[in-house]
Coordinates of C-alpha atoms in Angstrom, one line a residue:
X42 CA 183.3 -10.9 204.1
X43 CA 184.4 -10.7 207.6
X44 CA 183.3 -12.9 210.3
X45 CA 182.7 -11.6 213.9
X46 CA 183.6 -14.4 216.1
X47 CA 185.8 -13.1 218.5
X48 CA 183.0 -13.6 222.1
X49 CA 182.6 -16.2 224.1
X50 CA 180.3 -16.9 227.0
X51 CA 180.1 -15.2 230.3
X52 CA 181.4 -17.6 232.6
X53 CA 183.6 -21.3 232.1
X54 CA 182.5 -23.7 234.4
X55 CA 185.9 -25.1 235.9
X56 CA 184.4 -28.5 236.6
X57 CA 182.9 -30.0 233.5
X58 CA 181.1 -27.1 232.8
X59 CA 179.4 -26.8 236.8
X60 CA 179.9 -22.8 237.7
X61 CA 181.3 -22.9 241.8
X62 CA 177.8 -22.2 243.0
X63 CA 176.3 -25.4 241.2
X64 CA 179.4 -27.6 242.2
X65 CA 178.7 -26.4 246.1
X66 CA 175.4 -26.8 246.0
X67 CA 175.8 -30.5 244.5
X68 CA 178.4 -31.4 246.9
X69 CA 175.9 -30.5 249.4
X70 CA 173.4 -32.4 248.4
X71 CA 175.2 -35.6 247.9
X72 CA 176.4 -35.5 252.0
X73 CA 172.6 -37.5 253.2
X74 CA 173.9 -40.5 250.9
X75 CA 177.3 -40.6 252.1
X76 CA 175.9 -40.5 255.5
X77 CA 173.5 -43.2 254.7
X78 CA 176.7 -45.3 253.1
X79 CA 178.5 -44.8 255.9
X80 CA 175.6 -46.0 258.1
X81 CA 174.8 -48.7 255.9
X82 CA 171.7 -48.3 255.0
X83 CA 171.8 -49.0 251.8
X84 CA 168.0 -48.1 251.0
X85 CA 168.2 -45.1 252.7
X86 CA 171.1 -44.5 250.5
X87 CA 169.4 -45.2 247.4
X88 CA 166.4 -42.9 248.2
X89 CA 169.1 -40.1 248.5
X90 CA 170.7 -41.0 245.4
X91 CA 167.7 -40.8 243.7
X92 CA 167.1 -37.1 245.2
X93 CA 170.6 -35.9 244.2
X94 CA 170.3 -37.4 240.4
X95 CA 167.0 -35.2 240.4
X96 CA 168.7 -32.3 241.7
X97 CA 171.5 -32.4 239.3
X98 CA 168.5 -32.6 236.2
X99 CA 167.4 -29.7 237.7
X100 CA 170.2 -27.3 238.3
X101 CA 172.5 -28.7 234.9
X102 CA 169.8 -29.4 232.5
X103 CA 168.4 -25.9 230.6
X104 CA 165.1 -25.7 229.3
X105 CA 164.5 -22.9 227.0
X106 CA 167.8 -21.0 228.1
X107 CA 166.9 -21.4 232.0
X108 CA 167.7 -24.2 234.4
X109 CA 164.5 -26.2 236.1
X110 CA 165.0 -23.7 238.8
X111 CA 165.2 -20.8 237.4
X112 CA 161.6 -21.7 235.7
X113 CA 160.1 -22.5 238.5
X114 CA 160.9 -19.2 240.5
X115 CA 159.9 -17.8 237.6
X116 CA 156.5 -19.2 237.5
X117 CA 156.3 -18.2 240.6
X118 CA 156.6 -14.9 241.0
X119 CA 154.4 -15.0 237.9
X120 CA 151.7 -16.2 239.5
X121 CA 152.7 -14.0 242.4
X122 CA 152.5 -11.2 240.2
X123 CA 148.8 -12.4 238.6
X124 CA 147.2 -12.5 241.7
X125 CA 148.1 -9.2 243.2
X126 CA 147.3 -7.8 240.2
X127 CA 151.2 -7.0 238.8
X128 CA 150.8 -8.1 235.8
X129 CA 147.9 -5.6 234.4
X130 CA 147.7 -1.8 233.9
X131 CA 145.7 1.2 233.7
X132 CA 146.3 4.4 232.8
X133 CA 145.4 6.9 235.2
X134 CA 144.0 9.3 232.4
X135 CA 141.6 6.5 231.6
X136 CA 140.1 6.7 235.4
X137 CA 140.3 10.5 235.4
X138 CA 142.7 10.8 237.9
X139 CA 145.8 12.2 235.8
X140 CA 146.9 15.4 237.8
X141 CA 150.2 16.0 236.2
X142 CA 150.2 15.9 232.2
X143 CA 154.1 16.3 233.1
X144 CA 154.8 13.0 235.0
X145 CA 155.2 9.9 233.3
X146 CA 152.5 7.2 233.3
X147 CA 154.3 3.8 232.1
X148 CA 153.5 0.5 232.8
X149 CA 155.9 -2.5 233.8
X150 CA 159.9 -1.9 234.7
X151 CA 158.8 1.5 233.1
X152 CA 157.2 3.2 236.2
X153 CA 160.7 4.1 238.2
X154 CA 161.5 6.7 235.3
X155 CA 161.1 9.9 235.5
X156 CA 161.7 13.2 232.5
X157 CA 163.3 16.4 233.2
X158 CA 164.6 18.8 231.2
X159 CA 168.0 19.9 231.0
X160 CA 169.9 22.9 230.9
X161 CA 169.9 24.7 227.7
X162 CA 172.6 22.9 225.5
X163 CA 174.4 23.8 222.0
X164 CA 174.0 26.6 219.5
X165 CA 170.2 26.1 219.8
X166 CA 169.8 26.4 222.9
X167 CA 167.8 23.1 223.3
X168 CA 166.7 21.3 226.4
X169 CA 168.0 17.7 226.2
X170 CA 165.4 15.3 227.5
X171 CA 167.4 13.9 230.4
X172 CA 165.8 10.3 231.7
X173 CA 166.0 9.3 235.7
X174 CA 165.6 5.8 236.2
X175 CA 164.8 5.7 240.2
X176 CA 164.3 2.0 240.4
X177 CA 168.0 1.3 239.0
X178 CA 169.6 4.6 240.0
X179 CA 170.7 5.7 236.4
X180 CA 170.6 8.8 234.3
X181 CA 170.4 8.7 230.8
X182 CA 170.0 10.7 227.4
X183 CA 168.6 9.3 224.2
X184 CA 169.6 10.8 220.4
X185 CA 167.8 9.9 217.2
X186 CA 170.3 9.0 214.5
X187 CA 170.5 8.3 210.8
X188 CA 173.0 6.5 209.3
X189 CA 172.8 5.5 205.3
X190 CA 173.7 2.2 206.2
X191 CA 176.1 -0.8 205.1
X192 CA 174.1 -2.4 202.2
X193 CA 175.7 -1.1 199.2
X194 CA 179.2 -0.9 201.0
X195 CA 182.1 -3.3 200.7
X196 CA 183.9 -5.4 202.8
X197 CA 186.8 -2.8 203.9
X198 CA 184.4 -0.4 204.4
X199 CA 182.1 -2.7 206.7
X200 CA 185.2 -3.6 208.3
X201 CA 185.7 0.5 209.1
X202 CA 182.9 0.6 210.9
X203 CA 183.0 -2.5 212.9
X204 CA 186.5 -1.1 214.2
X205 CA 184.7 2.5 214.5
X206 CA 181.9 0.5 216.7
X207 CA 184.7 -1.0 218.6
X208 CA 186.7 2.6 219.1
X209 CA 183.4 3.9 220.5
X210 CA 182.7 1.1 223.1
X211 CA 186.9 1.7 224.0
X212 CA 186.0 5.5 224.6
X213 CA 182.8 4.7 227.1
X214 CA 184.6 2.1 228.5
X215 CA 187.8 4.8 229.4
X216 CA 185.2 7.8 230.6
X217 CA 184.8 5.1 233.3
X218 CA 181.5 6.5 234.1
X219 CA 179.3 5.3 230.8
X220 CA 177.8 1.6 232.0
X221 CA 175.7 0.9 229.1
X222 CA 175.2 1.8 225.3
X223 CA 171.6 0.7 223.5
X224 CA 171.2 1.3 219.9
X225 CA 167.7 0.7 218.8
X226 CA 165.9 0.3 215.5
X227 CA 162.4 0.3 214.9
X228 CA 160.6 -0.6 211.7
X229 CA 157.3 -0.2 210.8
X230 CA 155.2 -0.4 207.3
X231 CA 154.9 3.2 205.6
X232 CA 151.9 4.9 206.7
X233 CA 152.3 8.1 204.1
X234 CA 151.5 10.2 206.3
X235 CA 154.0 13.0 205.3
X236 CA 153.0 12.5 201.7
X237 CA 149.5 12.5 201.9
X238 CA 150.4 15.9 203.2
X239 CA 152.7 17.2 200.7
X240 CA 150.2 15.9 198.0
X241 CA 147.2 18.4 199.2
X242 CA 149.5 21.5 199.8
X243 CA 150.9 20.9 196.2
X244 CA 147.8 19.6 194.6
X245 CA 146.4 21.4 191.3
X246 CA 142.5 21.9 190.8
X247 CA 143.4 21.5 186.9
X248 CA 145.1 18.6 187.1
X249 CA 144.7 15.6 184.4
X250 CA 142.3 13.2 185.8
X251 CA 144.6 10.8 184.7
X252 CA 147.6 11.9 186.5
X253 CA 145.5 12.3 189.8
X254 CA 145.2 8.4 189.0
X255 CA 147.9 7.1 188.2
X256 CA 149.5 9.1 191.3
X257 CA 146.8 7.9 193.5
X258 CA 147.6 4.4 192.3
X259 CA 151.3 4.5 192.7
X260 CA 151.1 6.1 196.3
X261 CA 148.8 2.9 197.3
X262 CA 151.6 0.1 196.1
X263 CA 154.6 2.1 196.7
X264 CA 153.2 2.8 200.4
X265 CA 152.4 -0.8 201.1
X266 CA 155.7 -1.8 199.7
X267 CA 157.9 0.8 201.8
X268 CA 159.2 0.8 205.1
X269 CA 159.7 3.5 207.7
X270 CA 162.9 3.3 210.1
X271 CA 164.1 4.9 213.4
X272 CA 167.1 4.5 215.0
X273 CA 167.8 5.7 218.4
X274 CA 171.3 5.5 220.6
X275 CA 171.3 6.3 224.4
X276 CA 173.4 6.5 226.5
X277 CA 173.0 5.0 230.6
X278 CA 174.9 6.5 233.8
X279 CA 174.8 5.0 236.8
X280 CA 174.5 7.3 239.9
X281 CA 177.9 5.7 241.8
X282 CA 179.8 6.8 238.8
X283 CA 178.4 10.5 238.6
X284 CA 177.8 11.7 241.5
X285 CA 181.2 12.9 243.0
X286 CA 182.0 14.4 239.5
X287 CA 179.0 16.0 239.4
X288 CA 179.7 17.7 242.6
X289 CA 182.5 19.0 241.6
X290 CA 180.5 20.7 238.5
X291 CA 178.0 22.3 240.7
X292 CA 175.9 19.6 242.6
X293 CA 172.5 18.9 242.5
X294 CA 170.9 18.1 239.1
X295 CA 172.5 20.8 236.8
X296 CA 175.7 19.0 238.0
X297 CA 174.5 16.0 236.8
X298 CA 173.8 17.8 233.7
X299 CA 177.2 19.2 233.4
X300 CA 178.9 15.7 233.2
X301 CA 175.4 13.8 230.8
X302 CA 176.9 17.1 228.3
X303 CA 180.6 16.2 228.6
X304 CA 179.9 12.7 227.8
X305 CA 177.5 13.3 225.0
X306 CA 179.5 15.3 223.3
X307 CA 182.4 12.4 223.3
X308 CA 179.8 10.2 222.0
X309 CA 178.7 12.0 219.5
X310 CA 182.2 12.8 218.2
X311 CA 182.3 9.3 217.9
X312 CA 179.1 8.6 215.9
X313 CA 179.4 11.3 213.6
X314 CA 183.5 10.6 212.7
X315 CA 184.4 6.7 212.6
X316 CA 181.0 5.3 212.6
X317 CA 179.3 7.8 210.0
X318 CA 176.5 9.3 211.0
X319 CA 174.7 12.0 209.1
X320 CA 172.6 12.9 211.9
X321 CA 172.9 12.8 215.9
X322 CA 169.6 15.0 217.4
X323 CA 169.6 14.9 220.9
X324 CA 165.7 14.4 222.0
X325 CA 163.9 16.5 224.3
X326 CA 161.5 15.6 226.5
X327 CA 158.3 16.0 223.6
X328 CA 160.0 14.1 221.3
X329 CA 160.9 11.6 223.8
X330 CA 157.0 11.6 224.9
X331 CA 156.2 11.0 220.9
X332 CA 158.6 8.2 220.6
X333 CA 157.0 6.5 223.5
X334 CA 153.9 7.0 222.5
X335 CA 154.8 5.2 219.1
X336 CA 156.7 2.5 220.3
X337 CA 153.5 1.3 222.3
X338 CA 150.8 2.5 219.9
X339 CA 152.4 2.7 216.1
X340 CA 148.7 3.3 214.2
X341 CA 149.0 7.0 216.5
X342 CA 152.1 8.3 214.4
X343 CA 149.9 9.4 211.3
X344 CA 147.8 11.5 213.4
X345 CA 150.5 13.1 215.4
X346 CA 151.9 14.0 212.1
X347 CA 149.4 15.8 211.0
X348 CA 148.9 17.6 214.2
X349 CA 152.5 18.9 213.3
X350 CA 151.9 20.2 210.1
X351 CA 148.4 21.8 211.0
X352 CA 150.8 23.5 213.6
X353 CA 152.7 25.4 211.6
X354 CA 149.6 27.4 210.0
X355 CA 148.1 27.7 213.6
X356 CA 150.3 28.0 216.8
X357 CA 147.1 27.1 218.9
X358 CA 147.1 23.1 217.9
X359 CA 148.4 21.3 220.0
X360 CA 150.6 18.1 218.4
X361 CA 152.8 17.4 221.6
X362 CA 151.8 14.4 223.8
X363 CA 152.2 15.1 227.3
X364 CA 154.0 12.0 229.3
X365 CA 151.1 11.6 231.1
X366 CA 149.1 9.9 228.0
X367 CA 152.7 8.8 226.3
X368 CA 151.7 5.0 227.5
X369 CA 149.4 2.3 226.9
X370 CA 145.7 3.1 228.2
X371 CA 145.6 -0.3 229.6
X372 CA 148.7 -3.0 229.3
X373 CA 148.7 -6.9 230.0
X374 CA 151.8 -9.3 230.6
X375 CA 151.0 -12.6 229.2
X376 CA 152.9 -15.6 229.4
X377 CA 153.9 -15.7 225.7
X378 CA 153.4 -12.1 224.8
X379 CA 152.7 -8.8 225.6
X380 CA 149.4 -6.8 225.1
X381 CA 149.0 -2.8 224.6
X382 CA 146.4 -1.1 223.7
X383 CA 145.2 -2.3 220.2
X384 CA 148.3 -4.3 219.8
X385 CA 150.3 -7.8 220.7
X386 CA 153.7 -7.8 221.1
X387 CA 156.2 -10.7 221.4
X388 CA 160.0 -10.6 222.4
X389 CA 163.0 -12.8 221.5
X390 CA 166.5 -13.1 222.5
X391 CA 169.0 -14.4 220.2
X392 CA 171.6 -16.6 221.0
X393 CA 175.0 -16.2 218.8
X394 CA 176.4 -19.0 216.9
X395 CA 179.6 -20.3 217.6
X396 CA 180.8 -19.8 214.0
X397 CA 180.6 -16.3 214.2
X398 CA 177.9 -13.5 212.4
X399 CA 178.9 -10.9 209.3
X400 CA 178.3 -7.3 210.0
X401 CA 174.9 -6.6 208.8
X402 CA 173.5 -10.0 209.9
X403 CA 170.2 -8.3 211.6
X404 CA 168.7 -6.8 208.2
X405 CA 166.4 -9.7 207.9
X406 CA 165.0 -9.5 211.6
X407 CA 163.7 -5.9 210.4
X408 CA 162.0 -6.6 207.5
X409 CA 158.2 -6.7 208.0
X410 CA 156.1 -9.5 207.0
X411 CA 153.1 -7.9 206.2
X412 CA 151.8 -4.5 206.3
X413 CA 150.8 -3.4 209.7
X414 CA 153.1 -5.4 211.3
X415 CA 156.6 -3.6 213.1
X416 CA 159.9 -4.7 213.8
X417 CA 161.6 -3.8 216.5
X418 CA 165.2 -4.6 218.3
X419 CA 167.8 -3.3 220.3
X420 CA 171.6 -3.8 220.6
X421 CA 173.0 -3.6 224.0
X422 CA 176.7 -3.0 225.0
X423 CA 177.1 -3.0 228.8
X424 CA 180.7 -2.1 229.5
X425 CA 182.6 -3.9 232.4
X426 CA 184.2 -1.8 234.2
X427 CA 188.0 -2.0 234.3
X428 CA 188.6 -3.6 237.8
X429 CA 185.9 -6.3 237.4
X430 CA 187.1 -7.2 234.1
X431 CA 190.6 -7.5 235.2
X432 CA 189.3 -10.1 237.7
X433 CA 186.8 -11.6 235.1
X434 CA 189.4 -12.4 233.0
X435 CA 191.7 -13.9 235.1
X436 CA 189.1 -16.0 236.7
X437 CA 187.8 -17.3 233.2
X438 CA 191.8 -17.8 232.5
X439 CA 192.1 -20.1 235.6
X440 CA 189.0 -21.6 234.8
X441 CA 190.3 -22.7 231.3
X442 CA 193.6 -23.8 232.7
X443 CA 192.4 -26.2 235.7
X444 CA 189.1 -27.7 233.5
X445 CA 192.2 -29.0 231.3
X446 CA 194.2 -30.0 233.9
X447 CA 191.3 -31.7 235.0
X448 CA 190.6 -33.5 232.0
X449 CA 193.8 -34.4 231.7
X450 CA 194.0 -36.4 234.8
X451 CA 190.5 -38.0 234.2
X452 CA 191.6 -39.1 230.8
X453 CA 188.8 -36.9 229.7
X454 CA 189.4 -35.7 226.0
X455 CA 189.3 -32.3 225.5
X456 CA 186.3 -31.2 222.8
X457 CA 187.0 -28.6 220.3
X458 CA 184.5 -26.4 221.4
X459 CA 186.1 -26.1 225.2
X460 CA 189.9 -25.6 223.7
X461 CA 188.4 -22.8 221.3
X462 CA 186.7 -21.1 224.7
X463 CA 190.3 -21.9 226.3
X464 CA 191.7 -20.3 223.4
X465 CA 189.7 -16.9 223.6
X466 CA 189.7 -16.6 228.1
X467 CA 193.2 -16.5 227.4
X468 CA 193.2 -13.6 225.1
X469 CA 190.9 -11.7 226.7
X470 CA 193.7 -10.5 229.5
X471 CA 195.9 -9.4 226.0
X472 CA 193.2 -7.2 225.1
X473 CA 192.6 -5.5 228.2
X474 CA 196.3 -5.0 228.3
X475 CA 196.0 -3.0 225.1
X476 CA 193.2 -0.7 226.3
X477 CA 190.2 -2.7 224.8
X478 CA 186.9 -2.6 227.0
X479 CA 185.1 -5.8 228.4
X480 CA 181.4 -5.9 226.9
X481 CA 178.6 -8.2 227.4
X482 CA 176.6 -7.5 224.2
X483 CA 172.7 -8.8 223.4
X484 CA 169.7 -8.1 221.4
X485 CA 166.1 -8.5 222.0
X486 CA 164.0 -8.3 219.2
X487 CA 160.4 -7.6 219.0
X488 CA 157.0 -7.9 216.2
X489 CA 154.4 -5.7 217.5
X490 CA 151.1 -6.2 215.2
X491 CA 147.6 -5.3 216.0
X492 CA 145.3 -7.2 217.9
X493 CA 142.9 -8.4 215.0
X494 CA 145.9 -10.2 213.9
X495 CA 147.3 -13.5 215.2
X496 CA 150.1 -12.7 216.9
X497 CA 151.4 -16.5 217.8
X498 CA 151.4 -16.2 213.6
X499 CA 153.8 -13.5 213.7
X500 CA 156.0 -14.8 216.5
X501 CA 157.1 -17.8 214.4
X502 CA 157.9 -15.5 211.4
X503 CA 160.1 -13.7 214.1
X504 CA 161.6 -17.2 214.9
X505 CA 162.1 -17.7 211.1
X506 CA 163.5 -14.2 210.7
X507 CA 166.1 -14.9 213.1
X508 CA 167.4 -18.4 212.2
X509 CA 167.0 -17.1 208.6
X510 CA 169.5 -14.2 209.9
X511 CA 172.0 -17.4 210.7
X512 CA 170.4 -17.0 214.8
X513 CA 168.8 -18.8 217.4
X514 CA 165.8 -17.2 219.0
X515 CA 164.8 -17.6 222.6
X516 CA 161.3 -16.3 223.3
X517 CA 161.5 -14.1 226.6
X518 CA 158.6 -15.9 228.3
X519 CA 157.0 -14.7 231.6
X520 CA 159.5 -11.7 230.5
X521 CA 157.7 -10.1 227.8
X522 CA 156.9 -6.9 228.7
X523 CA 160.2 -5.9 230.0
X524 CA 161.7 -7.3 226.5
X525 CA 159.5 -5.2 224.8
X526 CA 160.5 -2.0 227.0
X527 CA 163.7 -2.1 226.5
X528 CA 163.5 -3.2 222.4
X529 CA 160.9 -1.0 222.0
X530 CA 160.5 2.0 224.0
X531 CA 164.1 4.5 223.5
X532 CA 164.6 4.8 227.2
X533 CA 167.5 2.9 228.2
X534 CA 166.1 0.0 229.5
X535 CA 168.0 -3.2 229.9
X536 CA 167.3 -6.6 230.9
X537 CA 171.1 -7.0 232.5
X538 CA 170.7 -3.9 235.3
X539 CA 169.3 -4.5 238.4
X540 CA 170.2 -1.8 240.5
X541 CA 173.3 1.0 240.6
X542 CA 176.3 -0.3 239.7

């Protein structure tokens, strides 16, 4: 079996583990009591000492992944949020006022995108569904892909398509306009929708009255037993990294288009060689609309189905869902999880172990608890670009080098865990030599179950799911609507992008 272990965190702190921003901002505070010591006033002095040991609980200590701080800004905006009325949405459909069935009615970090369609693209001539994220200033396209999976395969074979994951990142990383890759799997309990359907087109009116049983009773346990999965890959652009290429192709939005082509086509040479994919459908706009109407509201996808199939008897139904009813009719941010519709939803990060993960370590995250109850998660790989990781990694290298210089001098003893992160900034400037791209990889993974269930319920059988997986979860509190945009809804949303890049 191999072990993945070869990451390491963000940032070294160069001064037992303080970042520069926490050091200065220590060494500030500490001034009123060496002022007050040099004044002698000792009480004075003590007051301020008292101050600075509270300051330094609060910016060093983490709760729950986040320093004291960060909590409490948090909180804030929260609250913030609550009061002006943030935190809650409503469709416009539901109020009547939905003029355009065209433009996109999403709640949350959702509402800066918008859907166009792009030029017509391959030997089908198909419209890609090409996503504008105004807020961040990003294009992006989304594919739906199938992949028979690493279950039954062995360890060289796994190992094939860890280095066929890590040849793909390598190729974004050198088109040196790709910022971000999110592959996305959603799981949800078989709803037999498409068999039902195939059992009245080929039913028999003289058929056994036993047989009609016994196949009525094996589509009821075999449908509760079964799982449905979808797996999505997109793609994110920023705007900086297009745009002068894009003139050069024309200008405007079809430029745009021009480059989103060249790139997809890379990608998907990618997917469908190393990494094996069977099948890499680039989604249009209506199948975009459907999977975001699904990812808020899975109970929807057996009726949508059946608007297909009663399609192709009669062109006049109409199965498409236009973007202006592809969201929630009415959406609420909790603290602890997020409410759509008929359903609860709640988001975890997960936090990877120091002893590395085997490829293949999600499965249990994905497998449903219950029927009615959906699995969701994403895999994010933002990709550094070259210049920034060049500078990354020789900060982190001087990091390493003057924490142990510092040590030394201290007669502080050097823990095993710091030499092993030594070990690895050091590397890192080896592997960028060689061509490799800088990532910054996470997951968010999401239950989504209806509302007559308990949700808190299903959250801990997340948490188990997760640690069971050999993980640690962290619950995305007073986050959990944009952790369940971006695990959830095939978009390109991430919780690491805050504007162009």
């Amino acid at each position: 079996m191999t072990i993945y272990a070869d990451y390491q965190r963000d940032r070294i702190g160069w001064f037992f583990g303080l970042s520069g921003g926490q050091l200065m901002f220590l060494a500030l505070a500490s001034l009123p009591a060496f002022w007050a010591i040099s004044r002698g006033a000792w009480f004075s002095a003590f007051l301020f000492a008292l101050v600075w040991l509270f300051l330094l609980a609060i910016t060093v200590i983490p709760v729950r992944g986040r320093s004291a701080t960060g909590w409490v800004f948090a909180s804030t905006m929260y609250a913030v949020g609550g009061l002006l009325g943030w935190t809650s949405f409503r469709a416009k459909a539901i109020e009547g006022r939905a003029e355009d069935l065209d433009t996109p009615d999403l709640p949350g970090v959702l509402q800066g995108i918008k859907i166009h369609d792009g030029p017509p693209h391959g030997s089908q001539l198909q419209r890609v569904g090409v996503i504008h994220d105004d807020a961040t200033k990003t294009w992006a396209v989304t594919a739906s892909i199938v992949h028979p999976g690493i279950g039954m395969k062995d360890t060289e074979e796994r190992s094939r398509y860890g280095e066929a994951l890590a040849g793909l990142l390598d190729v974004a990383g050198l088109t040196e306009r790709i910022d971000e890759i999110l592959f996305m799997v959603r799981t949800v309990s078989e709803d037999g929708a498409e068999r039902d359907l195939w059992v009245n087109k080929h039913r028999r009116d003289n058929a056994p009255q036993l047989s009609e049983v016994v196949n009525s009773d094996l589509a009821v346990g075999l449908t509760q037993a079964s799982v449905r999965t979808e797996q999505f890959v997109t793609i994110v652009v920023p705007e900086t990294r297009i745009a002068r290429s894009a003139k050069e192709s024309g200008g405007g939005f079809e430029g745009r288009c021009r480059e989103l082509y060249l790139l997809m086509a890379e990608i998907e040479a990618q997917l469908r060689g190393p990494m094996g994919m069977t099948s890499v459908r680039w989604l249009t706009s209506p199948e975009l609309a459907l999977a975001s109407r699904t990812g808020f509201a899975p109970g929807d996808r057996a009726g949508i189905v059946e608007a297909l199939a009663m399609r192709e008897k009669d062109l006049s139904v109409n199965a498409d869902v236009p973007w202006a009813l592809a969201g929630p009719s009415g959406a609420d941010a909790t603290v602890r999880h997020y409410s759509h519709d008929a359903w609860n939803s709640i988001s975890a990060t997960i936090k990877l172990p120091t002893r590395g993960v085997a490829m293949g370590a999600l499965a249990p995250i994905l497998t449903p608890s219950e029927s009615g109850e959906r699995r969701s998660f994403v895999v994010a790989f933002p990709i550094v670009s070259q210049s920034k990781a060049d500078r990354q990694s020789g900060n982190a290298e001087w990091a390493a080098d003057l924490a142990e210089g510092m040590n030394e001098k201290l007669g502080r003893k050097t823990r095993a865990k710091q030499r092993d992160e030594a070990h690895k900034a050091r590397g890192l400037d080896a592997k960028l030599a060689h061509g490799n791209a800088l990532v910054r990889p996470y997951a968010v993974c999401t239950v989504t179950v209806p509302k007559t269930l308990r949700v808190t319920e299903f959250g801990r059988r997340l948490d188990a799911s997760i640690r069971r997986a050999g993980f640690a979860p962290l619950r995305l509190d007073l986050a959990q609507d944009v952790g369940f945009a971006a695990s959830t809804i095939p978009v390109g949303m991430s919780l690491t992008r805050s504007g162009d890049a």
